[in-house]
Amino acid sequence: MVSTRSASAAARFTSESPPPYETPTPATTTAGKLRSRKTPAGAKTGRSSAAAGGSWSHTPSPLTLLWLTVSLPLVAWDTGYILLRPHSMPGGSLHWPVWHLYELYGRVDGMYGFKQWNLNNGFTAAQGTMNLIESLLYIAYLALWYRNAQPTGQKLAERVVSGRLGALAALVGFSAAVMTVSKTVLYWLNEGFSGFDNIGHNTLSNLIFLWIIPNGLWLVFPSYMIYEFGADIVRGLDQASGSSVSIKSE
Protein backbone atom coordinates (compact mmCIF):
# COMPACT_ATOMS: atom_id res chain seq x y z
CA MET A 1 0.00 0.00 0.00
CA VAL A 2 2.79 2.37 0.83
CA SER A 3 4.52 1.87 -2.49
CA THR A 4 1.25 2.28 -4.39
CA ARG A 5 0.48 5.59 -2.70
CA SER A 6 3.99 6.84 -3.33
CA ALA A 7 3.76 5.98 -7.02
CA SER A 8 0.41 7.71 -7.46
CA ALA A 9 1.66 10.80 -5.62
CA ALA A 10 4.72 10.94 -7.84
CA ALA A 11 2.53 10.66 -10.93
CA ARG A 12 0.32 13.55 -9.75
CA PHE A 13 3.37 15.70 -9.08
CA THR A 14 4.76 14.99 -12.49
CA SER A 15 1.51 15.83 -14.33
CA GLU A 16 0.77 19.04 -12.34
CA SER A 17 4.28 20.50 -12.32
CA PRO A 18 5.15 23.30 -14.86
CA PRO A 19 7.64 22.50 -17.62
CA PRO A 20 11.26 23.12 -16.81
CA TYR A 21 12.62 26.62 -17.56
CA GLU A 22 14.29 26.90 -20.97
CA THR A 23 17.14 29.35 -21.42
CA PRO A 24 16.48 31.45 -24.54
CA THR A 25 19.02 31.15 -27.27
CA PRO A 26 20.85 34.27 -28.54
CA ALA A 27 18.87 34.15 -31.77
CA THR A 28 15.58 34.04 -29.89
CA THR A 29 16.65 36.94 -27.65
CA THR A 30 17.75 39.08 -30.60
CA ALA A 31 14.53 38.45 -32.47
CA GLY A 32 12.51 39.32 -29.39
CA LYS A 33 14.36 42.61 -28.97
CA LEU A 34 13.84 43.49 -32.60
CA ARG A 35 10.13 42.73 -32.35
CA SER A 36 9.87 44.81 -29.19
CA ARG A 37 11.19 47.94 -30.90
CA LYS A 38 8.41 50.19 -32.00
CA THR A 39 8.76 52.02 -35.31
CA PRO A 40 7.25 55.54 -35.30
CA ALA A 41 4.11 55.94 -37.34
CA GLY A 42 4.88 56.63 -40.97
CA ALA A 43 8.60 55.92 -40.62
CA LYS A 44 10.18 53.61 -43.19
CA THR A 45 13.55 52.06 -43.57
CA GLY A 46 15.79 53.11 -46.43
CA ARG A 47 15.04 50.03 -48.51
CA SER A 48 11.30 50.09 -47.97
CA SER A 49 11.17 53.80 -48.74
CA ALA A 50 13.06 53.32 -51.98
CA ALA A 51 10.87 50.41 -52.93
CA ALA A 52 7.69 52.27 -52.11
CA GLY A 53 8.63 55.47 -53.86
CA GLY A 54 10.47 53.90 -56.82
CA SER A 55 13.62 55.22 -58.45
CA TRP A 56 13.61 58.70 -59.95
CA SER A 57 13.56 59.06 -63.72
CA HIS A 58 12.85 61.69 -66.36
CA THR A 59 11.19 61.58 -69.73
CA PRO A 60 9.93 64.53 -71.82
CA SER A 61 6.27 64.77 -72.65
CA PRO A 62 5.11 64.40 -76.27
CA LEU A 63 4.17 68.10 -76.25
CA THR A 64 7.70 69.09 -75.25
CA LEU A 65 9.22 66.99 -78.02
CA LEU A 66 6.77 68.40 -80.56
CA TRP A 67 7.54 71.97 -79.52
CA LEU A 68 11.30 71.46 -79.71
CA THR A 69 10.95 69.81 -83.12
CA VAL A 70 9.07 72.86 -84.44
CA SER A 71 10.76 75.68 -82.54
CA LEU A 72 14.45 74.80 -82.93
CA PRO A 73 14.49 75.15 -86.76
CA LEU A 74 12.45 78.38 -86.50
CA VAL A 75 14.83 79.84 -83.93
CA ALA A 76 17.81 78.86 -86.10
CA TRP A 77 16.16 80.62 -89.05
CA ASP A 78 15.48 83.73 -86.95
CA THR A 79 18.96 83.77 -85.43
CA GLY A 80 20.56 83.45 -88.85
CA TYR A 81 18.61 86.47 -90.11
CA ILE A 82 19.59 88.56 -87.09
CA LEU A 83 23.28 87.74 -86.98
CA LEU A 84 23.77 87.96 -90.75
CA ARG A 85 22.27 91.42 -91.18
CA PRO A 86 22.53 93.43 -93.40
CA HIS A 87 23.22 90.60 -95.88
CA SER A 88 20.00 88.82 -94.86
CA MET A 89 17.89 91.98 -95.15
CA PRO A 90 16.05 93.15 -98.31
CA GLY A 91 18.63 93.99 -100.97
CA GLY A 92 21.29 91.82 -99.30
CA SER A 93 23.03 88.95 -101.03
CA LEU A 94 21.50 86.36 -98.67
CA HIS A 95 17.98 87.73 -98.48
CA TRP A 96 16.44 85.60 -101.23
CA PRO A 97 15.08 82.99 -100.83
CA VAL A 98 15.87 81.98 -97.25
CA TRP A 99 14.85 85.19 -95.46
CA HIS A 100 12.43 86.62 -97.99
CA LEU A 101 9.55 86.59 -95.47
CA TYR A 102 11.49 88.90 -93.18
CA GLU A 103 10.79 91.74 -95.58
CA LEU A 104 7.21 91.67 -94.24
CA TYR A 105 8.21 91.09 -90.63
CA GLY A 106 10.73 93.93 -90.77
CA ARG A 107 7.82 96.24 -91.55
CA VAL A 108 5.73 94.79 -88.70
CA ASP A 109 8.49 95.00 -86.08
CA GLY A 110 10.98 97.82 -86.46
CA MET A 111 13.51 95.93 -84.37
CA TYR A 112 13.95 93.54 -87.29
CA GLY A 113 13.83 96.16 -90.03
CA PHE A 114 15.98 99.00 -91.24
CA LYS A 115 14.62 101.39 -88.62
CA GLN A 116 16.65 100.04 -85.70
CA TRP A 117 19.46 98.77 -87.93
CA ASN A 118 20.15 102.28 -89.15
CA LEU A 119 20.05 103.51 -85.53
CA ASN A 120 22.74 100.92 -84.66
CA ASN A 121 20.46 99.38 -82.01
CA GLY A 122 22.24 96.29 -80.70
CA PHE A 123 19.34 94.81 -78.71
CA THR A 124 18.20 92.50 -81.50
CA ALA A 125 21.73 91.19 -82.07
CA ALA A 126 22.10 90.57 -78.34
CA GLN A 127 18.81 88.67 -78.40
CA GLY A 128 20.02 86.62 -81.38
CA THR A 129 23.19 85.66 -79.48
CA MET A 130 21.06 84.50 -76.56
CA ASN A 131 18.95 82.52 -79.04
CA LEU A 132 22.09 80.68 -80.09
CA ILE A 133 23.06 79.77 -76.53
CA GLU A 134 19.52 78.78 -75.70
CA SER A 135 19.29 76.49 -78.74
CA LEU A 136 22.58 74.81 -77.85
CA LEU A 137 21.18 74.06 -74.39
CA TYR A 138 18.06 72.49 -75.92
CA ILE A 139 20.22 70.36 -78.22
CA ALA A 140 22.34 69.29 -75.24
CA TYR A 141 19.17 68.34 -73.37
CA LEU A 142 17.88 66.22 -76.24
CA ALA A 143 21.26 64.53 -76.62
CA LEU A 144 21.50 63.74 -72.90
CA TRP A 145 18.00 62.32 -72.89
CA TYR A 146 18.09 60.34 -76.13
CA ARG A 147 21.58 58.85 -75.85
CA ASN A 148 21.20 57.69 -72.25
CA ALA A 149 17.50 56.80 -72.05
CA GLN A 150 16.11 53.30 -71.83
CA PRO A 151 13.04 52.48 -73.95
CA THR A 152 9.95 51.53 -71.96
CA GLY A 153 7.61 51.28 -74.92
CA GLN A 154 7.30 51.65 -78.66
CA LYS A 155 6.96 55.45 -78.72
CA LEU A 156 9.85 57.90 -78.68
CA ALA A 157 8.42 59.79 -75.70
CA GLU A 158 8.52 56.58 -73.65
CA ARG A 159 12.32 56.61 -73.39
CA VAL A 160 13.27 57.12 -69.75
CA VAL A 161 16.58 58.39 -68.41
CA SER A 162 17.49 58.08 -64.74
CA GLY A 163 20.39 58.66 -62.39
CA ARG A 164 22.87 61.51 -62.62
CA LEU A 165 22.51 61.91 -66.38
CA GLY A 166 18.74 62.09 -66.06
CA ALA A 167 19.05 64.78 -63.41
CA LEU A 168 21.52 66.69 -65.59
CA ALA A 169 19.18 66.49 -68.59
CA ALA A 170 16.24 67.81 -66.56
CA LEU A 171 18.37 70.65 -65.18
CA VAL A 172 19.66 71.67 -68.62
CA GLY A 173 16.14 71.59 -70.11
CA PHE A 174 14.76 73.60 -67.20
CA SER A 175 17.51 76.23 -67.54
CA ALA A 176 16.96 76.57 -71.29
CA ALA A 177 13.19 77.01 -70.84
CA VAL A 178 13.76 79.69 -68.19
CA MET A 179 16.09 81.48 -70.61
CA THR A 180 13.44 81.38 -73.34
CA VAL A 181 10.69 82.81 -71.16
CA SER A 182 12.95 85.45 -69.61
CA LYS A 183 14.26 86.59 -72.97
CA THR A 184 10.79 86.78 -74.48
CA VAL A 185 9.40 88.71 -71.51
CA LEU A 186 12.34 91.10 -71.74
CA TYR A 187 11.61 91.66 -75.45
CA TRP A 188 7.97 92.47 -74.69
CA LEU A 189 8.89 94.74 -71.78
CA ASN A 190 11.44 96.57 -73.88
CA GLU A 191 8.75 97.32 -76.43
CA GLY A 192 6.30 98.43 -73.76
CA PHE A 193 8.77 100.75 -72.02
CA SER A 194 9.73 102.17 -75.43
CA GLY A 195 6.16 103.35 -75.96
CA PHE A 196 5.57 100.60 -78.57
CA ASP A 197 7.88 102.52 -80.84
CA ASN A 198 8.52 99.55 -83.14
CA ILE A 199 5.07 97.94 -83.38
CA GLY A 200 2.64 100.76 -82.58
CA HIS A 201 2.09 101.59 -86.27
CA ASN A 202 0.42 98.23 -87.04
CA THR A 203 -3.29 97.65 -87.43
CA LEU A 204 -4.91 95.59 -84.68
CA SER A 205 -5.25 92.52 -86.90
CA ASN A 206 -1.62 92.69 -88.04
CA LEU A 207 -0.50 93.19 -84.46
CA ILE A 208 -2.43 90.15 -83.21
CA PHE A 209 -1.65 87.71 -86.02
CA LEU A 210 1.87 88.83 -86.97
CA TRP A 211 3.34 89.84 -83.61
CA ILE A 212 1.36 88.84 -80.49
CA ILE A 213 0.50 85.25 -81.47
CA PRO A 214 3.88 84.32 -83.01
CA ASN A 215 5.82 85.80 -80.10
CA GLY A 216 3.32 84.53 -77.53
CA LEU A 217 4.05 80.94 -78.48
CA TRP A 218 7.53 81.40 -76.99
CA LEU A 219 5.86 82.27 -73.69
CA VAL A 220 3.24 79.52 -73.54
CA PHE A 221 5.18 76.39 -74.45
CA PRO A 222 8.43 77.17 -72.60
CA SER A 223 6.35 78.03 -69.51
CA TYR A 224 4.81 74.58 -69.75
CA MET A 225 8.31 73.10 -70.03
CA ILE A 226 9.40 74.99 -66.91
CA TYR A 227 6.51 73.39 -65.05
CA GLU A 228 7.26 69.94 -66.45
CA PHE A 229 11.01 69.97 -65.79
CA GLY A 230 10.59 71.73 -62.46
CA ALA A 231 8.11 69.11 -61.26
CA ASP A 232 10.58 66.34 -62.14
CA ILE A 233 13.43 68.10 -60.33
CA VAL A 234 11.31 68.71 -57.21
CA ARG A 235 10.15 65.09 -57.23
CA GLY A 236 13.74 63.89 -57.36
CA LEU A 237 14.80 66.18 -54.51
CA ASP A 238 11.78 65.07 -52.50
CA GLN A 239 12.66 61.41 -52.94
CA ALA A 240 16.30 62.08 -52.05
CA SER A 241 15.40 63.96 -48.86
CA GLY A 242 12.91 61.25 -47.88
CA SER A 243 15.56 58.55 -48.30
CA SER A 244 18.08 60.45 -46.19
CA VAL A 245 15.56 60.96 -43.38
CA SER A 246 14.69 57.25 -43.46
CA ILE A 247 18.33 56.21 -43.23
CA LYS A 248 18.97 58.48 -40.25
CA SER A 249 15.91 57.14 -38.47
CA GLU A 250 17.16 53.55 -38.58
mmCIF file of C-alpha atoms in Angstrom:
data_model
loop_
_atom_site.group_PDB
_atom_site.id
_atom_site.type_symbol
_atom_site.label_atom_id
_atom_site.label_comp_id
_atom_site.label_asym_id
_atom_site.label_seq_id
_atom_site.Cartn_x
_atom_site.Cartn_y
_atom_site.Cartn_z
ATOM 1 C CA MET A 1 0.000 0.000 0.000
ATOM 2 C CA VAL A 2 2.794 2.375 0.829
ATOM 3 C CA SER A 3 4.516 1.874 -2.486
ATOM 4 C CA THR A 4 1.246 2.278 -4.394
ATOM 5 C CA ARG A 5 0.480 5.594 -2.704
ATOM 6 C CA SER A 6 3.994 6.844 -3.332
ATOM 7 C CA ALA A 7 3.759 5.984 -7.023
ATOM 8 C CA SER A 8 0.411 7.713 -7.462
ATOM 9 C CA ALA A 9 1.664 10.802 -5.623
ATOM 10 C CA ALA A 10 4.720 10.940 -7.844
ATOM 11 C CA ALA A 11 2.528 10.664 -10.926
ATOM 12 C CA ARG A 12 0.320 13.548 -9.749
ATOM 13 C CA PHE A 13 3.372 15.696 -9.075
ATOM 14 C CA THR A 14 4.757 14.994 -12.491
ATOM 15 C CA SER A 15 1.510 15.828 -14.331
ATOM 16 C CA GLU A 16 0.773 19.035 -12.344
ATOM 17 C CA SER A 17 4.282 20.501 -12.321
ATOM 18 C CA PRO A 18 5.154 23.305 -14.859
ATOM 19 C CA PRO A 19 7.636 22.498 -17.621
ATOM 20 C CA PRO A 20 11.258 23.115 -16.810
ATOM 21 C CA TYR A 21 12.622 26.617 -17.563
ATOM 22 C CA GLU A 22 14.294 26.898 -20.970
ATOM 23 C CA THR A 23 17.144 29.348 -21.422
ATOM 24 C CA PRO A 24 16.477 31.453 -24.545
ATOM 25 C CA THR A 25 19.020 31.148 -27.267
ATOM 26 C CA PRO A 26 20.851 34.269 -28.539
ATOM 27 C CA ALA A 27 18.874 34.147 -31.774
ATOM 28 C CA THR A 28 15.575 34.045 -29.890
ATOM 29 C CA THR A 29 16.651 36.938 -27.648
ATOM 30 C CA THR A 30 17.747 39.080 -30.596
ATOM 31 C CA ALA A 31 14.527 38.452 -32.470
ATOM 32 C CA GLY A 32 12.513 39.320 -29.387
ATOM 33 C CA LYS A 33 14.360 42.607 -28.975
ATOM 34 C CA LEU A 34 13.836 43.491 -32.604
ATOM 35 C CA ARG A 35 10.132 42.726 -32.345
ATOM 36 C CA SER A 36 9.874 44.806 -29.188
ATOM 37 C CA ARG A 37 11.193 47.944 -30.895
ATOM 38 C CA LYS A 38 8.414 50.188 -32.002
ATOM 39 C CA THR A 39 8.759 52.025 -35.309
ATOM 40 C CA PRO A 40 7.250 55.540 -35.300
ATOM 41 C CA ALA A 41 4.112 55.943 -37.342
ATOM 42 C CA GLY A 42 4.876 56.635 -40.975
ATOM 43 C CA ALA A 43 8.595 55.919 -40.620
ATOM 44 C CA LYS A 44 10.176 53.614 -43.193
ATOM 45 C CA THR A 45 13.549 52.061 -43.574
ATOM 46 C CA GLY A 46 15.789 53.111 -46.429
ATOM 47 C CA ARG A 47 15.042 50.034 -48.506
ATOM 48 C CA SER A 48 11.300 50.086 -47.969
ATOM 49 C CA SER A 49 11.174 53.803 -48.736
ATOM 50 C CA ALA A 50 13.056 53.324 -51.979
ATOM 51 C CA ALA A 51 10.870 50.405 -52.930
ATOM 52 C CA ALA A 52 7.690 52.274 -52.111
ATOM 53 C CA GLY A 53 8.634 55.474 -53.861
ATOM 54 C CA GLY A 54 10.467 53.904 -56.817
ATOM 55 C CA SER A 55 13.615 55.218 -58.450
ATOM 56 C CA TRP A 56 13.613 58.701 -59.952
ATOM 57 C CA SER A 57 13.558 59.056 -63.721
ATOM 58 C CA HIS A 58 12.853 61.688 -66.363
ATOM 59 C CA THR A 59 11.185 61.576 -69.734
ATOM 60 C CA PRO A 60 9.935 64.535 -71.816
ATOM 61 C CA SER A 61 6.268 64.772 -72.648
ATOM 62 C CA PRO A 62 5.114 64.403 -76.273
ATOM 63 C CA LEU A 63 4.169 68.100 -76.249
ATOM 64 C CA THR A 64 7.705 69.088 -75.252
ATOM 65 C CA LEU A 65 9.224 66.987 -78.025
ATOM 66 C CA LEU A 66 6.767 68.403 -80.557
ATOM 67 C CA TRP A 67 7.538 71.974 -79.517
ATOM 68 C CA LEU A 68 11.297 71.465 -79.709
ATOM 69 C CA THR A 69 10.945 69.813 -83.116
ATOM 70 C CA VAL A 70 9.072 72.860 -84.440
ATOM 71 C CA SER A 71 10.764 75.676 -82.537
ATOM 72 C CA LEU A 72 14.445 74.796 -82.932
ATOM 73 C CA PRO A 73 14.485 75.150 -86.760
ATOM 74 C CA LEU A 74 12.452 78.379 -86.501
ATOM 75 C CA VAL A 75 14.832 79.841 -83.930
ATOM 76 C CA ALA A 76 17.812 78.864 -86.097
ATOM 77 C CA TRP A 77 16.159 80.617 -89.052
ATOM 78 C CA ASP A 78 15.483 83.726 -86.948
ATOM 79 C CA THR A 79 18.960 83.766 -85.432
ATOM 80 C CA GLY A 80 20.559 83.452 -88.853
ATOM 81 C CA TYR A 81 18.615 86.467 -90.105
ATOM 82 C CA ILE A 82 19.586 88.563 -87.089
ATOM 83 C CA LEU A 83 23.280 87.741 -86.977
ATOM 84 C CA LEU A 84 23.767 87.956 -90.753
ATOM 85 C CA ARG A 85 22.273 91.418 -91.179
ATOM 86 C CA PRO A 86 22.526 93.432 -93.397
ATOM 87 C CA HIS A 87 23.218 90.604 -95.879
ATOM 88 C CA SER A 88 20.003 88.817 -94.858
ATOM 89 C CA MET A 89 17.886 91.983 -95.146
ATOM 90 C CA PRO A 90 16.055 93.145 -98.311
ATOM 91 C CA GLY A 91 18.634 93.993 -100.967
ATOM 92 C CA GLY A 92 21.285 91.822 -99.303
ATOM 93 C CA SER A 93 23.035 88.955 -101.026
ATOM 94 C CA LEU A 94 21.502 86.363 -98.665
ATOM 95 C CA HIS A 95 17.983 87.732 -98.482
ATOM 96 C CA TRP A 96 16.443 85.600 -101.228
ATOM 97 C CA PRO A 97 15.077 82.989 -100.829
ATOM 98 C CA VAL A 98 15.867 81.985 -97.249
ATOM 99 C CA TRP A 99 14.853 85.190 -95.465
ATOM 100 C CA HIS A 100 12.432 86.615 -97.991
ATOM 101 C CA LEU A 101 9.554 86.585 -95.472
ATOM 102 C CA TYR A 102 11.488 88.900 -93.185
ATOM 103 C CA GLU A 103 10.791 91.735 -95.578
ATOM 104 C CA LEU A 104 7.209 91.666 -94.237
ATOM 105 C CA TYR A 105 8.206 91.087 -90.634
ATOM 106 C CA GLY A 106 10.731 93.926 -90.769
ATOM 107 C CA ARG A 107 7.816 96.239 -91.551
ATOM 108 C CA VAL A 108 5.732 94.785 -88.697
ATOM 109 C CA ASP A 109 8.489 95.000 -86.084
ATOM 110 C CA GLY A 110 10.979 97.822 -86.463
ATOM 111 C CA MET A 111 13.515 95.929 -84.365
ATOM 112 C CA TYR A 112 13.952 93.544 -87.292
ATOM 113 C CA GLY A 113 13.830 96.160 -90.028
ATOM 114 C CA PHE A 114 15.977 99.000 -91.243
ATOM 115 C CA LYS A 115 14.623 101.389 -88.622
ATOM 116 C CA GLN A 116 16.649 100.036 -85.699
ATOM 117 C CA TRP A 117 19.458 98.766 -87.927
ATOM 118 C CA ASN A 118 20.146 102.282 -89.146
ATOM 119 C CA LEU A 119 20.052 103.505 -85.532
ATOM 120 C CA ASN A 120 22.736 100.916 -84.661
ATOM 121 C CA ASN A 121 20.463 99.382 -82.015
ATOM 122 C CA GLY A 122 22.236 96.291 -80.702
ATOM 123 C CA PHE A 123 19.338 94.815 -78.713
ATOM 124 C CA THR A 124 18.204 92.498 -81.497
ATOM 125 C CA ALA A 125 21.731 91.192 -82.072
ATOM 126 C CA ALA A 126 22.097 90.565 -78.336
ATOM 127 C CA GLN A 127 18.809 88.673 -78.404
ATOM 128 C CA GLY A 128 20.024 86.616 -81.378
ATOM 129 C CA THR A 129 23.186 85.663 -79.482
ATOM 130 C CA MET A 130 21.060 84.502 -76.560
ATOM 131 C CA ASN A 131 18.948 82.520 -79.042
ATOM 132 C CA LEU A 132 22.086 80.684 -80.093
ATOM 133 C CA ILE A 133 23.065 79.773 -76.525
ATOM 134 C CA GLU A 134 19.518 78.781 -75.698
ATOM 135 C CA SER A 135 19.295 76.489 -78.739
ATOM 136 C CA LEU A 136 22.585 74.805 -77.849
ATOM 137 C CA LEU A 137 21.178 74.065 -74.392
ATOM 138 C CA TYR A 138 18.063 72.487 -75.919
ATOM 139 C CA ILE A 139 20.216 70.358 -78.217
ATOM 140 C CA ALA A 140 22.343 69.290 -75.239
ATOM 141 C CA TYR A 141 19.172 68.337 -73.369
ATOM 142 C CA LEU A 142 17.881 66.223 -76.244
ATOM 143 C CA ALA A 143 21.265 64.531 -76.616
ATOM 144 C CA LEU A 144 21.501 63.739 -72.902
ATOM 145 C CA TRP A 145 18.000 62.325 -72.888
ATOM 146 C CA TYR A 146 18.087 60.337 -76.133
ATOM 147 C CA ARG A 147 21.581 58.848 -75.852
ATOM 148 C CA ASN A 148 21.199 57.692 -72.246
ATOM 149 C CA ALA A 149 17.503 56.797 -72.045
ATOM 150 C CA GLN A 150 16.111 53.303 -71.826
ATOM 151 C CA PRO A 151 13.042 52.478 -73.952
ATOM 152 C CA THR A 152 9.948 51.528 -71.963
ATOM 153 C CA GLY A 153 7.606 51.284 -74.918
ATOM 154 C CA GLN A 154 7.302 51.647 -78.662
ATOM 155 C CA LYS A 155 6.963 55.448 -78.718
ATOM 156 C CA LEU A 156 9.855 57.902 -78.682
ATOM 157 C CA ALA A 157 8.416 59.792 -75.700
ATOM 158 C CA GLU A 158 8.521 56.583 -73.647
ATOM 159 C CA ARG A 159 12.319 56.608 -73.390
ATOM 160 C CA VAL A 160 13.269 57.115 -69.746
ATOM 161 C CA VAL A 161 16.585 58.390 -68.407
ATOM 162 C CA SER A 162 17.490 58.084 -64.743
ATOM 163 C CA GLY A 163 20.389 58.658 -62.394
ATOM 164 C CA ARG A 164 22.874 61.508 -62.620
ATOM 165 C CA LEU A 165 22.507 61.905 -66.384
ATOM 166 C CA GLY A 166 18.737 62.090 -66.064
ATOM 167 C CA ALA A 167 19.046 64.780 -63.406
ATOM 168 C CA LEU A 168 21.523 66.694 -65.585
ATOM 169 C CA ALA A 169 19.178 66.486 -68.589
ATOM 170 C CA ALA A 170 16.240 67.811 -66.560
ATOM 171 C CA LEU A 171 18.367 70.652 -65.180
ATOM 172 C CA VAL A 172 19.655 71.667 -68.624
ATOM 173 C CA GLY A 173 16.142 71.588 -70.107
ATOM 174 C CA PHE A 174 14.761 73.599 -67.200
ATOM 175 C CA SER A 175 17.510 76.226 -67.536
ATOM 176 C CA ALA A 176 16.964 76.574 -71.292
ATOM 177 C CA ALA A 177 13.191 77.009 -70.835
ATOM 178 C CA VAL A 178 13.757 79.693 -68.187
ATOM 179 C CA MET A 179 16.091 81.476 -70.609
ATOM 180 C CA THR A 180 13.441 81.382 -73.342
ATOM 181 C CA VAL A 181 10.690 82.814 -71.165
ATOM 182 C CA SER A 182 12.953 85.449 -69.606
ATOM 183 C CA LYS A 183 14.264 86.591 -72.975
ATOM 184 C CA THR A 184 10.790 86.784 -74.483
ATOM 185 C CA VAL A 185 9.402 88.705 -71.510
ATOM 186 C CA LEU A 186 12.341 91.098 -71.745
ATOM 187 C CA TYR A 187 11.615 91.658 -75.453
ATOM 188 C CA TRP A 188 7.968 92.475 -74.690
ATOM 189 C CA LEU A 189 8.885 94.744 -71.778
ATOM 190 C CA ASN A 190 11.444 96.568 -73.884
ATOM 191 C CA GLU A 191 8.750 97.317 -76.430
ATOM 192 C CA GLY A 192 6.303 98.434 -73.758
ATOM 193 C CA PHE A 193 8.770 100.746 -72.020
ATOM 194 C CA SER A 194 9.726 102.169 -75.426
ATOM 195 C CA GLY A 195 6.162 103.347 -75.964
ATOM 196 C CA PHE A 196 5.565 100.602 -78.569
ATOM 197 C CA ASP A 197 7.877 102.522 -80.843
ATOM 198 C CA ASN A 198 8.523 99.550 -83.140
ATOM 199 C CA ILE A 199 5.072 97.944 -83.378
ATOM 200 C CA GLY A 200 2.639 100.761 -82.582
ATOM 201 C CA HIS A 201 2.088 101.592 -86.266
ATOM 202 C CA ASN A 202 0.419 98.233 -87.036
ATOM 203 C CA THR A 203 -3.295 97.651 -87.429
ATOM 204 C CA LEU A 204 -4.912 95.587 -84.683
ATOM 205 C CA SER A 205 -5.251 92.515 -86.897
ATOM 206 C CA ASN A 206 -1.623 92.693 -88.041
ATOM 207 C CA LEU A 207 -0.500 93.194 -84.458
ATOM 208 C CA ILE A 208 -2.429 90.149 -83.213
ATOM 209 C CA PHE A 209 -1.647 87.706 -86.021
ATOM 210 C CA LEU A 210 1.866 88.830 -86.973
ATOM 211 C CA TRP A 211 3.345 89.835 -83.614
ATOM 212 C CA ILE A 212 1.361 88.837 -80.492
ATOM 213 C CA ILE A 213 0.503 85.248 -81.469
ATOM 214 C CA PRO A 214 3.884 84.320 -83.005
ATOM 215 C CA ASN A 215 5.824 85.800 -80.101
ATOM 216 C CA GLY A 216 3.319 84.533 -77.529
ATOM 217 C CA LEU A 217 4.051 80.937 -78.481
ATOM 218 C CA TRP A 218 7.535 81.398 -76.986
ATOM 219 C CA LEU A 219 5.860 82.275 -73.693
ATOM 220 C CA VAL A 220 3.236 79.520 -73.545
ATOM 221 C CA PHE A 221 5.181 76.388 -74.452
ATOM 222 C CA PRO A 222 8.432 77.166 -72.605
ATOM 223 C CA SER A 223 6.353 78.027 -69.512
ATOM 224 C CA TYR A 224 4.811 74.584 -69.749
ATOM 225 C CA MET A 225 8.307 73.100 -70.030
ATOM 226 C CA ILE A 226 9.400 74.990 -66.905
ATOM 227 C CA TYR A 227 6.510 73.391 -65.048
ATOM 228 C CA GLU A 228 7.257 69.940 -66.450
ATOM 229 C CA PHE A 229 11.008 69.969 -65.793
ATOM 230 C CA GLY A 230 10.589 71.733 -62.455
ATOM 231 C CA ALA A 231 8.111 69.115 -61.257
ATOM 232 C CA ASP A 232 10.576 66.337 -62.139
ATOM 233 C CA ILE A 233 13.427 68.104 -60.329
ATOM 234 C CA VAL A 234 11.310 68.715 -57.207
ATOM 235 C CA ARG A 235 10.147 65.088 -57.231
ATOM 236 C CA GLY A 236 13.743 63.889 -57.358
ATOM 237 C CA LEU A 237 14.796 66.176 -54.506
ATOM 238 C CA ASP A 238 11.779 65.071 -52.499
ATOM 239 C CA GLN A 239 12.661 61.409 -52.938
ATOM 240 C CA ALA A 240 16.297 62.077 -52.051
ATOM 241 C CA SER A 241 15.402 63.959 -48.863
ATOM 242 C CA GLY A 242 12.912 61.251 -47.880
ATOM 243 C CA SER A 243 15.561 58.554 -48.296
ATOM 244 C CA SER A 244 18.078 60.449 -46.188
ATOM 245 C CA VAL A 245 15.564 60.955 -43.381
ATOM 246 C CA SER A 246 14.687 57.254 -43.456
ATOM 247 C CA ILE A 247 18.330 56.207 -43.234
ATOM 248 C CA LYS A 248 18.970 58.479 -40.250
ATOM 249 C CA SER A 249 15.908 57.144 -38.466
ATOM 250 C CA GLU A 250 17.157 53.552 -38.576
#
